[in-house]
Amino acid sequence: MTGTKRNFFTMALLLAGLSMTPTMARAAQLSSDAKAAIPKDVQQLIVVDYRAMQNSSAAMDLKDRVLPPELKRLETALKSSGLKVDQDADVLAFAAFNDPQSKGTKIVGIAQGQFQTSSIMAHFAKNKTKPVMLRNNSVYPMGAAGMSVVFLNQTTMVFGDRGAIKAALDARDGLSQNFLDNSDMVNDMGAVDQKAVWSLLDAKGTQTMMRSVLGDAAQLADYDTVRNRMKSSRYTMDFSNGVKFDMAVVMSDTLTAATAATLMKGVALMRKTSGSPLEKTALDQTTIDSNAGTLTVDYSSSDSQFASLLTSPLFQSVVR
């Protein structure tokens, strides 16, 4: 994925540290306003229960280990802005999308919560921060990192660089198509948005993710056969009882899904022969299969097992 060199796949893994905190299972769902502010041509959308993440020191340590630079830049700008969003946000989303104007990929962040907008406006006034008007939208500069923020309402804010903000507002204001016009992703979302962490990827994002997961096996001829037949993918994390990771990759046909499953099983077998006992156990706890044109990968472990896995070469090869 252009401009996201460490791949958003790492986000699901970094947030698995949430499982180390005994919290109730929660769902990270986006409001209609938030969905409308995401441009239609999404490569990857990640949505997390931000409250649970903030309550877990283990999750924050893990985040610092593997958070992609693009997301770290957004988060740092948000925290250093003086808006105290980390105290009020319940759901945090990141969307990587194709931007026709810049002919590249941009990332926009969306936060949902009960924001103290009067205090935030007072903060801007105190610091003599003047907004740039885009139609009826007040876009405020956010710190010295070149980021900006706009409040759609008291419960939804959008942040990112100026170009990403403009694309998001154009989508929300009906000047361009938005996520709600992307029927494939909207349909896929219904299968995952009851989880605390979930993500959707388009065909290109799926190819990038799978290339990272397969490693050297992505050079094999069989991978060329399946690569262009990857339609989309989704994954979720569940923390209610240990760590549970589920991924589904939608292929164009049943045979392609079966071929992809065979490739991944081969990679797992090779890594088991050279891995540590801990890594071998992790691979034993991973189930790879295919069904009705969909490749499925399911992993589950205890909290302590996953904590130990974080420093292993296997984990580092996945998130590098």
PDB file of C-alpha atoms in Angstrom:
ATOM      1  CA  MET A   1       0.000   0.000   0.000  1.00  0.00           C
ATOM      2  CA  THR A   2       1.607   3.229  -1.150  1.00  0.00           C
ATOM      3  CA  GLY A   3       2.684   5.440   1.730  1.00  0.00           C
ATOM      4  CA  THR A   4       2.034   2.840   4.423  1.00  0.00           C
ATOM      5  CA  LYS A   5       5.261   0.918   4.300  1.00  0.00           C
ATOM      6  CA  ARG A   6       4.746  -1.102   7.475  1.00  0.00           C
ATOM      7  CA  ASN A   7       1.201  -2.057   6.555  1.00  0.00           C
ATOM      8  CA  PHE A   8      -1.921  -1.523   8.605  1.00  0.00           C
ATOM      9  CA  PHE A   9      -1.942  -5.276   9.362  1.00  0.00           C
ATOM     10  CA  THR A  10       0.320  -4.415  12.291  1.00  0.00           C
ATOM     11  CA  MET A  11      -2.495  -2.423  13.884  1.00  0.00           C
ATOM     12  CA  ALA A  12      -4.475  -5.555  14.683  1.00  0.00           C
ATOM     13  CA  LEU A  13      -1.452  -7.160  16.289  1.00  0.00           C
ATOM     14  CA  LEU A  14      -0.418  -4.129  18.305  1.00  0.00           C
ATOM     15  CA  LEU A  15      -3.894  -3.788  19.770  1.00  0.00           C
ATOM     16  CA  ALA A  16      -3.898  -7.399  20.885  1.00  0.00           C
ATOM     17  CA  GLY A  17      -2.257  -6.135  24.050  1.00  0.00           C
ATOM     18  CA  LEU A  18      -5.748  -5.093  25.098  1.00  0.00           C
ATOM     19  CA  SER A  19      -6.378  -8.719  25.952  1.00  0.00           C
ATOM     20  CA  MET A  20      -4.098  -8.365  28.938  1.00  0.00           C
ATOM     21  CA  THR A  21      -6.675  -6.182  30.664  1.00  0.00           C
ATOM     22  CA  PRO A  22      -9.783  -7.958  32.022  1.00  0.00           C
ATOM     23  CA  THR A  23     -12.402  -5.810  30.265  1.00  0.00           C
ATOM     24  CA  MET A  24     -15.826  -6.645  28.964  1.00  0.00           C
ATOM     25  CA  ALA A  25     -16.072  -7.275  25.231  1.00  0.00           C
ATOM     26  CA  ARG A  26     -17.089  -4.071  23.457  1.00  0.00           C
ATOM     27  CA  ALA A  27     -17.924  -3.145  19.897  1.00  0.00           C
ATOM     28  CA  ALA A  28     -16.174  -0.410  17.937  1.00  0.00           C
ATOM     29  CA  GLN A  29     -18.919   0.892  15.661  1.00  0.00           C
ATOM     30  CA  LEU A  30     -18.841   3.950  13.451  1.00  0.00           C
ATOM     31  CA  SER A  31     -21.662   6.491  13.384  1.00  0.00           C
ATOM     32  CA  SER A  32     -23.330   7.558  10.143  1.00  0.00           C
ATOM     33  CA  ASP A  33     -21.485  10.896  10.307  1.00  0.00           C
ATOM     34  CA  ALA A  34     -18.156   9.107  10.612  1.00  0.00           C
ATOM     35  CA  LYS A  35     -18.891   6.776   7.683  1.00  0.00           C
ATOM     36  CA  ALA A  36     -19.955   9.694   5.511  1.00  0.00           C
ATOM     37  CA  ALA A  37     -16.619  11.433   6.169  1.00  0.00           C
ATOM     38  CA  ILE A  38     -14.607   8.516   4.760  1.00  0.00           C
ATOM     39  CA  PRO A  39     -13.983   8.742   0.991  1.00  0.00           C
ATOM     40  CA  LYS A  40     -15.342   5.843  -1.053  1.00  0.00           C
ATOM     41  CA  ASP A  41     -12.044   4.493  -2.423  1.00  0.00           C
ATOM     42  CA  VAL A  42     -10.792   3.025   0.858  1.00  0.00           C
ATOM     43  CA  GLN A  43      -7.761   0.741   0.767  1.00  0.00           C
ATOM     44  CA  GLN A  44      -7.966  -0.059   4.455  1.00  0.00           C
ATOM     45  CA  LEU A  45     -10.160   0.963   7.353  1.00  0.00           C
ATOM     46  CA  ILE A  46      -9.183   0.196  10.949  1.00  0.00           C
ATOM     47  CA  VAL A  47     -11.564   0.842  13.845  1.00  0.00           C
ATOM     48  CA  VAL A  48     -10.626   0.348  17.507  1.00  0.00           C
ATOM     49  CA  ASP A  49     -12.160   0.653  20.943  1.00  0.00           C
ATOM     50  CA  TYR A  50      -9.875   3.483  22.033  1.00  0.00           C
ATOM     51  CA  ARG A  51     -11.121   3.480  25.615  1.00  0.00           C
ATOM     52  CA  ALA A  52     -10.012  -0.107  26.139  1.00  0.00           C
ATOM     53  CA  MET A  53      -6.625   0.633  24.585  1.00  0.00           C
ATOM     54  CA  GLN A  54      -6.020   3.590  26.884  1.00  0.00           C
ATOM     55  CA  ASN A  55      -6.834   1.423  29.904  1.00  0.00           C
ATOM     56  CA  SER A  56      -4.173  -1.159  29.086  1.00  0.00           C
ATOM     57  CA  SER A  57      -0.511  -0.372  29.742  1.00  0.00           C
ATOM     58  CA  ALA A  58       0.438  -3.540  27.869  1.00  0.00           C
ATOM     59  CA  ALA A  59      -1.481  -2.377  24.797  1.00  0.00           C
ATOM     60  CA  MET A  60       0.242   0.991  24.862  1.00  0.00           C
ATOM     61  CA  ASP A  61       3.686  -0.634  25.171  1.00  0.00           C
ATOM     62  CA  LEU A  62       2.886  -2.871  22.232  1.00  0.00           C
ATOM     63  CA  LYS A  63       1.591   0.073  20.215  1.00  0.00           C
ATOM     64  CA  ASP A  64       4.874   1.914  20.717  1.00  0.00           C
ATOM     65  CA  ARG A  65       6.700  -1.165  19.423  1.00  0.00           C
ATOM     66  CA  VAL A  66       4.980  -1.572  16.064  1.00  0.00           C
ATOM     67  CA  LEU A  67       2.782   1.447  15.334  1.00  0.00           C
ATOM     68  CA  PRO A  68       3.361   2.463  11.671  1.00  0.00           C
ATOM     69  CA  PRO A  69       5.010   5.900  11.343  1.00  0.00           C
ATOM     70  CA  GLU A  70       1.998   7.377   9.546  1.00  0.00           C
ATOM     71  CA  LEU A  71      -0.365   6.494  12.386  1.00  0.00           C
ATOM     72  CA  LYS A  72       2.144   7.520  15.056  1.00  0.00           C
ATOM     73  CA  ARG A  73       2.383  10.950  13.429  1.00  0.00           C
ATOM     74  CA  LEU A  74      -1.394  11.347  13.546  1.00  0.00           C
ATOM     75  CA  GLU A  75      -1.641  10.169  17.136  1.00  0.00           C
ATOM     76  CA  THR A  76       1.216  12.401  18.293  1.00  0.00           C
ATOM     77  CA  ALA A  77      -0.402  15.442  16.689  1.00  0.00           C
ATOM     78  CA  LEU A  78      -3.699  14.600  18.347  1.00  0.00           C
ATOM     79  CA  LYS A  79      -2.158  14.262  21.805  1.00  0.00           C
ATOM     80  CA  SER A  80       0.059  17.326  21.517  1.00  0.00           C
ATOM     81  CA  SER A  81      -2.758  19.561  20.299  1.00  0.00           C
ATOM     82  CA  GLY A  82      -4.027  20.312  23.801  1.00  0.00           C
ATOM     83  CA  LEU A  83      -7.479  19.009  22.882  1.00  0.00           C
ATOM     84  CA  LYS A  84      -7.312  16.173  25.454  1.00  0.00           C
ATOM     85  CA  VAL A  85      -9.054  13.892  22.999  1.00  0.00           C
ATOM     86  CA  ASP A  86      -7.484  10.829  24.621  1.00  0.00           C
ATOM     87  CA  GLN A  87      -9.679  11.531  27.650  1.00  0.00           C
ATOM     88  CA  ASP A  88     -12.924  11.815  25.693  1.00  0.00           C
ATOM     89  CA  ALA A  89     -12.581   9.481  22.695  1.00  0.00           C
ATOM     90  CA  ASP A  90     -14.405   6.160  22.730  1.00  0.00           C
ATOM     91  CA  VAL A  91     -13.749   4.982  19.177  1.00  0.00           C
ATOM     92  CA  LEU A  92     -10.798   5.797  16.954  1.00  0.00           C
ATOM     93  CA  ALA A  93     -10.670   4.992  13.231  1.00  0.00           C
ATOM     94  CA  PHE A  94      -8.019   5.330  10.553  1.00  0.00           C
ATOM     95  CA  ALA A  95      -8.832   5.152   6.841  1.00  0.00           C
ATOM     96  CA  ALA A  96      -6.254   4.899   4.070  1.00  0.00           C
ATOM     97  CA  PHE A  97      -7.834   5.933   0.782  1.00  0.00           C
ATOM     98  CA  ASN A  98      -6.932   6.724  -2.809  1.00  0.00           C
ATOM     99  CA  ASP A  99      -6.863  10.472  -3.387  1.00  0.00           C
ATOM    100  CA  PRO A 100      -7.359  11.397  -7.061  1.00  0.00           C
ATOM    101  CA  GLN A 101      -6.079  14.944  -6.540  1.00  0.00           C
ATOM    102  CA  SER A 102      -2.701  13.912  -5.126  1.00  0.00           C
ATOM    103  CA  LYS A 103      -2.657  10.646  -7.121  1.00  0.00           C
ATOM    104  CA  GLY A 104      -1.573   8.777  -4.023  1.00  0.00           C
ATOM    105  CA  THR A 105      -2.768   7.376  -0.726  1.00  0.00           C
ATOM    106  CA  LYS A 106      -3.838   9.580   2.173  1.00  0.00           C
ATOM    107  CA  ILE A 107      -4.823   8.712   5.736  1.00  0.00           C
ATOM    108  CA  VAL A 108      -7.598  10.378   7.682  1.00  0.00           C
ATOM    109  CA  GLY A 109      -8.346   9.829  11.362  1.00  0.00           C
ATOM    110  CA  ILE A 110     -11.779   9.940  12.969  1.00  0.00           C
ATOM    111  CA  ALA A 111     -12.508  10.094  16.689  1.00  0.00           C
ATOM    112  CA  GLN A 112     -15.898   9.520  18.292  1.00  0.00           C
ATOM    113  CA  GLY A 113     -16.795  10.437  21.861  1.00  0.00           C
ATOM    114  CA  GLN A 114     -18.390  13.102  24.007  1.00  0.00           C
ATOM    115  CA  PHE A 115     -16.031  15.982  23.319  1.00  0.00           C
ATOM    116  CA  GLN A 116     -15.894  19.140  25.429  1.00  0.00           C
ATOM    117  CA  THR A 117     -16.242  21.385  22.417  1.00  0.00           C
ATOM    118  CA  SER A 118     -16.664  24.584  24.440  1.00  0.00           C
ATOM    119  CA  SER A 119     -13.362  23.951  26.245  1.00  0.00           C
ATOM    120  CA  ILE A 120     -11.678  23.064  22.960  1.00  0.00           C
ATOM    121  CA  MET A 121     -12.879  26.277  21.317  1.00  0.00           C
ATOM    122  CA  ALA A 122     -11.666  28.211  24.358  1.00  0.00           C
ATOM    123  CA  HIS A 123      -8.272  26.536  23.951  1.00  0.00           C
ATOM    124  CA  PHE A 124      -8.118  27.628  20.322  1.00  0.00           C
ATOM    125  CA  ALA A 125      -9.137  31.189  21.268  1.00  0.00           C
ATOM    126  CA  LYS A 126      -6.534  31.380  24.048  1.00  0.00           C
ATOM    127  CA  ASN A 127      -3.807  30.315  21.626  1.00  0.00           C
ATOM    128  CA  LYS A 128      -5.149  32.610  18.896  1.00  0.00           C
ATOM    129  CA  THR A 129      -5.663  29.639  16.597  1.00  0.00           C
ATOM    130  CA  LYS A 130      -7.668  30.760  13.595  1.00  0.00           C
ATOM    131  CA  PRO A 131      -9.655  28.283  11.488  1.00  0.00           C
ATOM    132  CA  VAL A 132      -9.564  27.952   7.727  1.00  0.00           C
ATOM    133  CA  MET A 133     -13.102  27.851   6.377  1.00  0.00           C
ATOM    134  CA  LEU A 134     -14.068  25.165   3.895  1.00  0.00           C
ATOM    135  CA  ARG A 135     -17.681  25.909   3.008  1.00  0.00           C
ATOM    136  CA  ASN A 136     -19.366  25.859   6.461  1.00  0.00           C
ATOM    137  CA  ASN A 137     -16.604  23.803   8.081  1.00  0.00           C
ATOM    138  CA  SER A 138     -14.048  25.348  10.451  1.00  0.00           C
ATOM    139  CA  VAL A 139     -10.729  23.535   9.982  1.00  0.00           C
ATOM    140  CA  TYR A 140      -8.258  24.263  12.790  1.00  0.00           C
ATOM    141  CA  PRO A 141      -4.489  23.745  12.581  1.00  0.00           C
ATOM    142  CA  MET A 142      -3.398  21.207  15.176  1.00  0.00           C
ATOM    143  CA  GLY A 143       0.099  21.738  16.573  1.00  0.00           C
ATOM    144  CA  ALA A 144       3.277  22.136  14.549  1.00  0.00           C
ATOM    145  CA  ALA A 145       3.105  18.818  12.683  1.00  0.00           C
ATOM    146  CA  GLY A 146       1.057  20.123   9.771  1.00  0.00           C
ATOM    147  CA  MET A 147      -2.091  18.372  10.978  1.00  0.00           C
ATOM    148  CA  SER A 148      -5.583  19.869  11.140  1.00  0.00           C
ATOM    149  CA  VAL A 149      -8.852  18.998  12.881  1.00  0.00           C
ATOM    150  CA  VAL A 150     -12.518  19.685  12.187  1.00  0.00           C
ATOM    151  CA  PHE A 151     -15.539  18.862  14.333  1.00  0.00           C
ATOM    152  CA  LEU A 152     -18.471  17.455  12.396  1.00  0.00           C
ATOM    153  CA  ASN A 153     -20.550  17.711  15.571  1.00  0.00           C
ATOM    154  CA  GLN A 154     -20.030  17.346  19.315  1.00  0.00           C
ATOM    155  CA  THR A 155     -19.420  13.604  19.037  1.00  0.00           C
ATOM    156  CA  THR A 156     -17.351  13.282  15.839  1.00  0.00           C
ATOM    157  CA  MET A 157     -14.062  14.872  14.827  1.00  0.00           C
ATOM    158  CA  VAL A 158     -11.875  14.339  11.775  1.00  0.00           C
ATOM    159  CA  PHE A 159      -8.112  14.888  11.777  1.00  0.00           C
ATOM    160  CA  GLY A 160      -5.189  14.549   9.375  1.00  0.00           C
ATOM    161  CA  ASP A 161      -3.240  16.669   6.927  1.00  0.00           C
ATOM    162  CA  ARG A 162      -5.032  19.409   5.036  1.00  0.00           C
ATOM    163  CA  GLY A 163      -5.520  17.325   1.900  1.00  0.00           C
ATOM    164  CA  ALA A 164      -6.992  14.400   3.827  1.00  0.00           C
ATOM    165  CA  ILE A 165      -9.341  16.729   5.704  1.00  0.00           C
ATOM    166  CA  LYS A 166     -10.560  18.291   2.456  1.00  0.00           C
ATOM    167  CA  ALA A 167     -11.210  14.873   0.911  1.00  0.00           C
ATOM    168  CA  ALA A 168     -13.130  13.787   4.021  1.00  0.00           C
ATOM    169  CA  LEU A 169     -15.271  16.933   4.056  1.00  0.00           C
ATOM    170  CA  ASP A 170     -15.940  16.710   0.318  1.00  0.00           C
ATOM    171  CA  ALA A 171     -17.200  13.165   0.905  1.00  0.00           C
ATOM    172  CA  ARG A 172     -19.315  14.181   3.901  1.00  0.00           C
ATOM    173  CA  ASP A 173     -20.774  17.211   2.083  1.00  0.00           C
ATOM    174  CA  GLY A 174     -21.765  15.198  -0.986  1.00  0.00           C
ATOM    175  CA  LEU A 175     -19.191  16.637  -3.406  1.00  0.00           C
ATOM    176  CA  SER A 176     -17.654  13.201  -3.853  1.00  0.00           C
ATOM    177  CA  GLN A 177     -18.699   9.658  -3.038  1.00  0.00           C
ATOM    178  CA  ASN A 178     -18.164   8.351   0.475  1.00  0.00           C
ATOM    179  CA  PHE A 179     -17.823   5.027   2.277  1.00  0.00           C
ATOM    180  CA  LEU A 180     -21.587   4.508   2.311  1.00  0.00           C
ATOM    181  CA  ASP A 181     -21.447   4.307  -1.499  1.00  0.00           C
ATOM    182  CA  ASN A 182     -18.949   1.428  -1.281  1.00  0.00           C
ATOM    183  CA  SER A 183     -21.452  -1.414  -1.086  1.00  0.00           C
ATOM    184  CA  ASP A 184     -18.834  -4.174  -0.919  1.00  0.00           C
ATOM    185  CA  MET A 185     -17.124  -2.725   2.151  1.00  0.00           C
ATOM    186  CA  VAL A 186     -20.388  -1.739   3.798  1.00  0.00           C
ATOM    187  CA  ASN A 187     -21.556  -5.339   3.449  1.00  0.00           C
ATOM    188  CA  ASP A 188     -18.259  -6.679   4.814  1.00  0.00           C
ATOM    189  CA  MET A 189     -18.469  -4.297   7.753  1.00  0.00           C
ATOM    190  CA  GLY A 190     -21.591  -6.043   9.015  1.00  0.00           C
ATOM    191  CA  ALA A 191     -19.519  -9.165   9.656  1.00  0.00           C
ATOM    192  CA  VAL A 192     -16.926  -7.453  11.865  1.00  0.00           C
ATOM    193  CA  ASP A 193     -18.145  -4.253  13.538  1.00  0.00           C
ATOM    194  CA  GLN A 194     -19.313  -6.003  16.690  1.00  0.00           C
ATOM    195  CA  LYS A 195     -15.663  -6.535  17.681  1.00  0.00           C
ATOM    196  CA  ALA A 196     -13.390  -4.261  19.701  1.00  0.00           C
ATOM    197  CA  VAL A 197     -10.843  -4.108  16.870  1.00  0.00           C
ATOM    198  CA  TRP A 198     -11.683  -4.681  13.218  1.00  0.00           C
ATOM    199  CA  SER A 199     -10.385  -3.850   9.802  1.00  0.00           C
ATOM    200  CA  LEU A 200     -11.460  -3.991   6.160  1.00  0.00           C
ATOM    201  CA  LEU A 201      -9.124  -4.030   3.147  1.00  0.00           C
ATOM    202  CA  ASP A 202      -9.760  -3.679  -0.566  1.00  0.00           C
ATOM    203  CA  ALA A 203      -8.079  -5.857  -3.194  1.00  0.00           C
ATOM    204  CA  LYS A 204      -4.832  -3.841  -3.309  1.00  0.00           C
ATOM    205  CA  GLY A 205      -4.585  -3.625   0.472  1.00  0.00           C
ATOM    206  CA  THR A 206      -5.236  -7.358   0.711  1.00  0.00           C
ATOM    207  CA  GLN A 207      -2.443  -8.126  -1.756  1.00  0.00           C
ATOM    208  CA  THR A 208      -0.006  -5.997   0.255  1.00  0.00           C
ATOM    209  CA  MET A 209      -0.998  -7.639   3.522  1.00  0.00           C
ATOM    210  CA  MET A 210      -0.744 -11.160   2.123  1.00  0.00           C
ATOM    211  CA  ARG A 211       2.647 -10.446   0.596  1.00  0.00           C
ATOM    212  CA  SER A 212       3.868  -9.383   4.040  1.00  0.00           C
ATOM    213  CA  VAL A 213       2.384 -12.432   5.767  1.00  0.00           C
ATOM    214  CA  LEU A 214       3.702 -14.940   3.207  1.00  0.00           C
ATOM    215  CA  GLY A 215       7.214 -13.515   3.121  1.00  0.00           C
ATOM    216  CA  ASP A 216       9.500 -15.407   0.711  1.00  0.00           C
ATOM    217  CA  ALA A 217       6.595 -17.604  -0.394  1.00  0.00           C
ATOM    218  CA  ALA A 218       5.152 -14.550  -2.155  1.00  0.00           C
ATOM    219  CA  GLN A 219       7.891 -15.073  -4.771  1.00  0.00           C
ATOM    220  CA  LEU A 220       6.495 -18.476  -5.767  1.00  0.00           C
ATOM    221  CA  ALA A 221       4.596 -18.948  -9.006  1.00  0.00           C
ATOM    222  CA  ASP A 222       1.518 -20.145  -7.118  1.00  0.00           C
ATOM    223  CA  TYR A 223       1.275 -16.761  -5.400  1.00  0.00           C
ATOM    224  CA  ASP A 224       1.154 -14.979  -8.771  1.00  0.00           C
ATOM    225  CA  THR A 225      -1.815 -17.184  -9.591  1.00  0.00           C
ATOM    226  CA  VAL A 226      -3.821 -16.139  -6.546  1.00  0.00           C
ATOM    227  CA  ARG A 227      -2.664 -12.534  -6.075  1.00  0.00           C
ATOM    228  CA  ASN A 228      -4.857 -10.955  -8.715  1.00  0.00           C
ATOM    229  CA  ARG A 229      -7.856 -12.969  -7.567  1.00  0.00           C
ATOM    230  CA  MET A 230      -7.938 -11.483  -4.087  1.00  0.00           C
ATOM    231  CA  LYS A 231     -11.094  -9.377  -3.833  1.00  0.00           C
ATOM    232  CA  SER A 232     -11.055  -8.110  -0.234  1.00  0.00           C
ATOM    233  CA  SER A 233     -10.269  -9.120   3.324  1.00  0.00           C
ATOM    234  CA  ARG A 234     -11.250  -8.417   6.898  1.00  0.00           C
ATOM    235  CA  TYR A 235      -9.916  -9.247  10.332  1.00  0.00           C
ATOM    236  CA  THR A 236     -10.980  -8.887  13.933  1.00  0.00           C
ATOM    237  CA  MET A 237      -9.473  -9.142  17.415  1.00  0.00           C
ATOM    238  CA  ASP A 238     -11.366 -10.388  20.436  1.00  0.00           C
ATOM    239  CA  PHE A 239     -10.095  -9.999  24.001  1.00  0.00           C
ATOM    240  CA  SER A 240     -12.834 -11.394  26.194  1.00  0.00           C
ATOM    241  CA  ASN A 241     -11.003 -14.669  26.854  1.00  0.00           C
ATOM    242  CA  GLY A 242      -7.345 -14.517  25.908  1.00  0.00           C
ATOM    243  CA  VAL A 243      -6.340 -13.400  22.417  1.00  0.00           C
ATOM    244  CA  LYS A 244      -8.374 -14.367  19.368  1.00  0.00           C
ATOM    245  CA  PHE A 245      -7.524 -13.197  15.857  1.00  0.00           C
ATOM    246  CA  ASP A 246      -9.724 -14.075  12.858  1.00  0.00           C
ATOM    247  CA  MET A 247      -8.947 -13.158   9.271  1.00  0.00           C
ATOM    248  CA  ALA A 248     -10.979 -13.842   6.121  1.00  0.00           C
ATOM    249  CA  VAL A 249      -9.641 -13.225   2.604  1.00  0.00           C
ATOM    250  CA  VAL A 250     -12.301 -13.269  -0.099  1.00  0.00           C
ATOM    251  CA  MET A 251     -11.091 -14.812  -3.363  1.00  0.00           C
ATOM    252  CA  SER A 252     -12.695 -14.883  -6.790  1.00  0.00           C
ATOM    253  CA  ASP A 253     -13.372 -18.623  -6.653  1.00  0.00           C
ATOM    254  CA  THR A 254     -13.149 -21.755  -4.510  1.00  0.00           C
ATOM    255  CA  LEU A 255     -10.030 -23.144  -6.222  1.00  0.00           C
ATOM    256  CA  THR A 256      -8.045 -19.937  -5.664  1.00  0.00           C
ATOM    257  CA  ALA A 257      -8.984 -19.897  -1.977  1.00  0.00           C
ATOM    258  CA  ALA A 258      -7.844 -23.506  -1.620  1.00  0.00           C
ATOM    259  CA  THR A 259      -4.534 -22.705  -3.373  1.00  0.00           C
ATOM    260  CA  ALA A 260      -3.940 -19.738  -1.062  1.00  0.00           C
ATOM    261  CA  ALA A 261      -4.659 -21.915   1.974  1.00  0.00           C
ATOM    262  CA  THR A 262      -2.143 -24.494   0.746  1.00  0.00           C
ATOM    263  CA  LEU A 263       0.487 -21.766   0.317  1.00  0.00           C
ATOM    264  CA  MET A 264      -0.082 -20.452   3.844  1.00  0.00           C
ATOM    265  CA  LYS A 265       0.025 -23.961   5.322  1.00  0.00           C
ATOM    266  CA  GLY A 266       3.354 -24.484   3.576  1.00  0.00           C
ATOM    267  CA  VAL A 267       4.730 -21.258   5.042  1.00  0.00           C
ATOM    268  CA  ALA A 268       3.546 -22.277   8.515  1.00  0.00           C
ATOM    269  CA  LEU A 269       5.202 -25.684   8.163  1.00  0.00           C
ATOM    270  CA  MET A 270       8.517 -24.128   7.087  1.00  0.00           C
ATOM    271  CA  ARG A 271       8.461 -21.713  10.015  1.00  0.00           C
ATOM    272  CA  LYS A 272       7.674 -24.516  12.440  1.00  0.00           C
ATOM    273  CA  THR A 273      10.789 -26.416  11.382  1.00  0.00           C
ATOM    274  CA  SER A 274      13.073 -23.472  12.149  1.00  0.00           C
ATOM    275  CA  GLY A 275      11.166 -21.701  14.908  1.00  0.00           C
ATOM    276  CA  SER A 276      11.554 -21.723  18.666  1.00  0.00           C
ATOM    277  CA  PRO A 277       9.289 -23.873  20.853  1.00  0.00           C
ATOM    278  CA  LEU A 278       7.205 -20.749  21.545  1.00  0.00           C
ATOM    279  CA  GLU A 279       6.779 -20.041  17.829  1.00  0.00           C
ATOM    280  CA  LYS A 280       5.913 -23.651  17.103  1.00  0.00           C
ATOM    281  CA  THR A 281       3.216 -23.482  19.772  1.00  0.00           C
ATOM    282  CA  ALA A 282       1.836 -20.291  18.220  1.00  0.00           C
ATOM    283  CA  LEU A 283       1.653 -21.938  14.798  1.00  0.00           C
ATOM    284  CA  ASP A 284      -0.032 -24.982  16.329  1.00  0.00           C
ATOM    285  CA  GLN A 285      -2.679 -22.592  17.656  1.00  0.00           C
ATOM    286  CA  THR A 286      -3.287 -21.194  14.162  1.00  0.00           C
ATOM    287  CA  THR A 287      -5.877 -22.794  11.887  1.00  0.00           C
ATOM    288  CA  ILE A 288      -5.683 -22.175   8.139  1.00  0.00           C
ATOM    289  CA  ASP A 289      -8.549 -23.287   5.921  1.00  0.00           C
ATOM    290  CA  SER A 290     -10.743 -22.300   2.971  1.00  0.00           C
ATOM    291  CA  ASN A 291     -14.485 -22.387   2.500  1.00  0.00           C
ATOM    292  CA  ALA A 292     -16.714 -21.240  -0.367  1.00  0.00           C
ATOM    293  CA  GLY A 293     -14.045 -19.043  -1.939  1.00  0.00           C
ATOM    294  CA  THR A 294     -12.757 -17.548   1.315  1.00  0.00           C
ATOM    295  CA  LEU A 295      -9.379 -18.181   2.933  1.00  0.00           C
ATOM    296  CA  THR A 296      -9.635 -18.173   6.733  1.00  0.00           C
ATOM    297  CA  VAL A 297      -6.894 -17.821   9.335  1.00  0.00           C
ATOM    298  CA  ASP A 298      -7.761 -18.179  13.025  1.00  0.00           C
ATOM    299  CA  TYR A 299      -5.343 -17.794  15.923  1.00  0.00           C
ATOM    300  CA  SER A 300      -6.010 -18.024  19.634  1.00  0.00           C
ATOM    301  CA  SER A 301      -3.828 -18.128  22.740  1.00  0.00           C
ATOM    302  CA  SER A 302      -3.714 -17.145  26.369  1.00  0.00           C
ATOM    303  CA  ASP A 303      -2.627 -13.645  27.366  1.00  0.00           C
ATOM    304  CA  SER A 304       0.729 -14.845  28.689  1.00  0.00           C
ATOM    305  CA  GLN A 305       1.522 -16.845  25.559  1.00  0.00           C
ATOM    306  CA  PHE A 306       0.872 -13.859  23.350  1.00  0.00           C
ATOM    307  CA  ALA A 307       2.940 -11.575  25.592  1.00  0.00           C
ATOM    308  CA  SER A 308       5.897 -13.927  25.186  1.00  0.00           C
ATOM    309  CA  LEU A 309       5.420 -14.120  21.424  1.00  0.00           C
ATOM    310  CA  LEU A 310       5.906 -10.373  20.942  1.00  0.00           C
ATOM    311  CA  THR A 311       9.700 -10.565  21.155  1.00  0.00           C
ATOM    312  CA  SER A 312      10.013 -13.619  18.893  1.00  0.00           C
ATOM    313  CA  PRO A 313      11.523 -13.518  15.373  1.00  0.00           C
ATOM    314  CA  LEU A 314       8.190 -14.854  14.039  1.00  0.00           C
ATOM    315  CA  PHE A 315       6.286 -11.837  15.345  1.00  0.00           C
ATOM    316  CA  GLN A 316       8.954  -9.447  14.106  1.00  0.00           C
ATOM    317  CA  SER A 317       8.817 -10.992  10.616  1.00  0.00           C
ATOM    318  CA  VAL A 318       5.075 -10.345  10.458  1.00  0.00           C
ATOM    319  CA  VAL A 319       5.187  -6.704  11.614  1.00  0.00           C
ATOM    320  CA  ARG A 320       8.438  -5.555   9.997  1.00  0.00           C
TER     321      ARG A 320
END
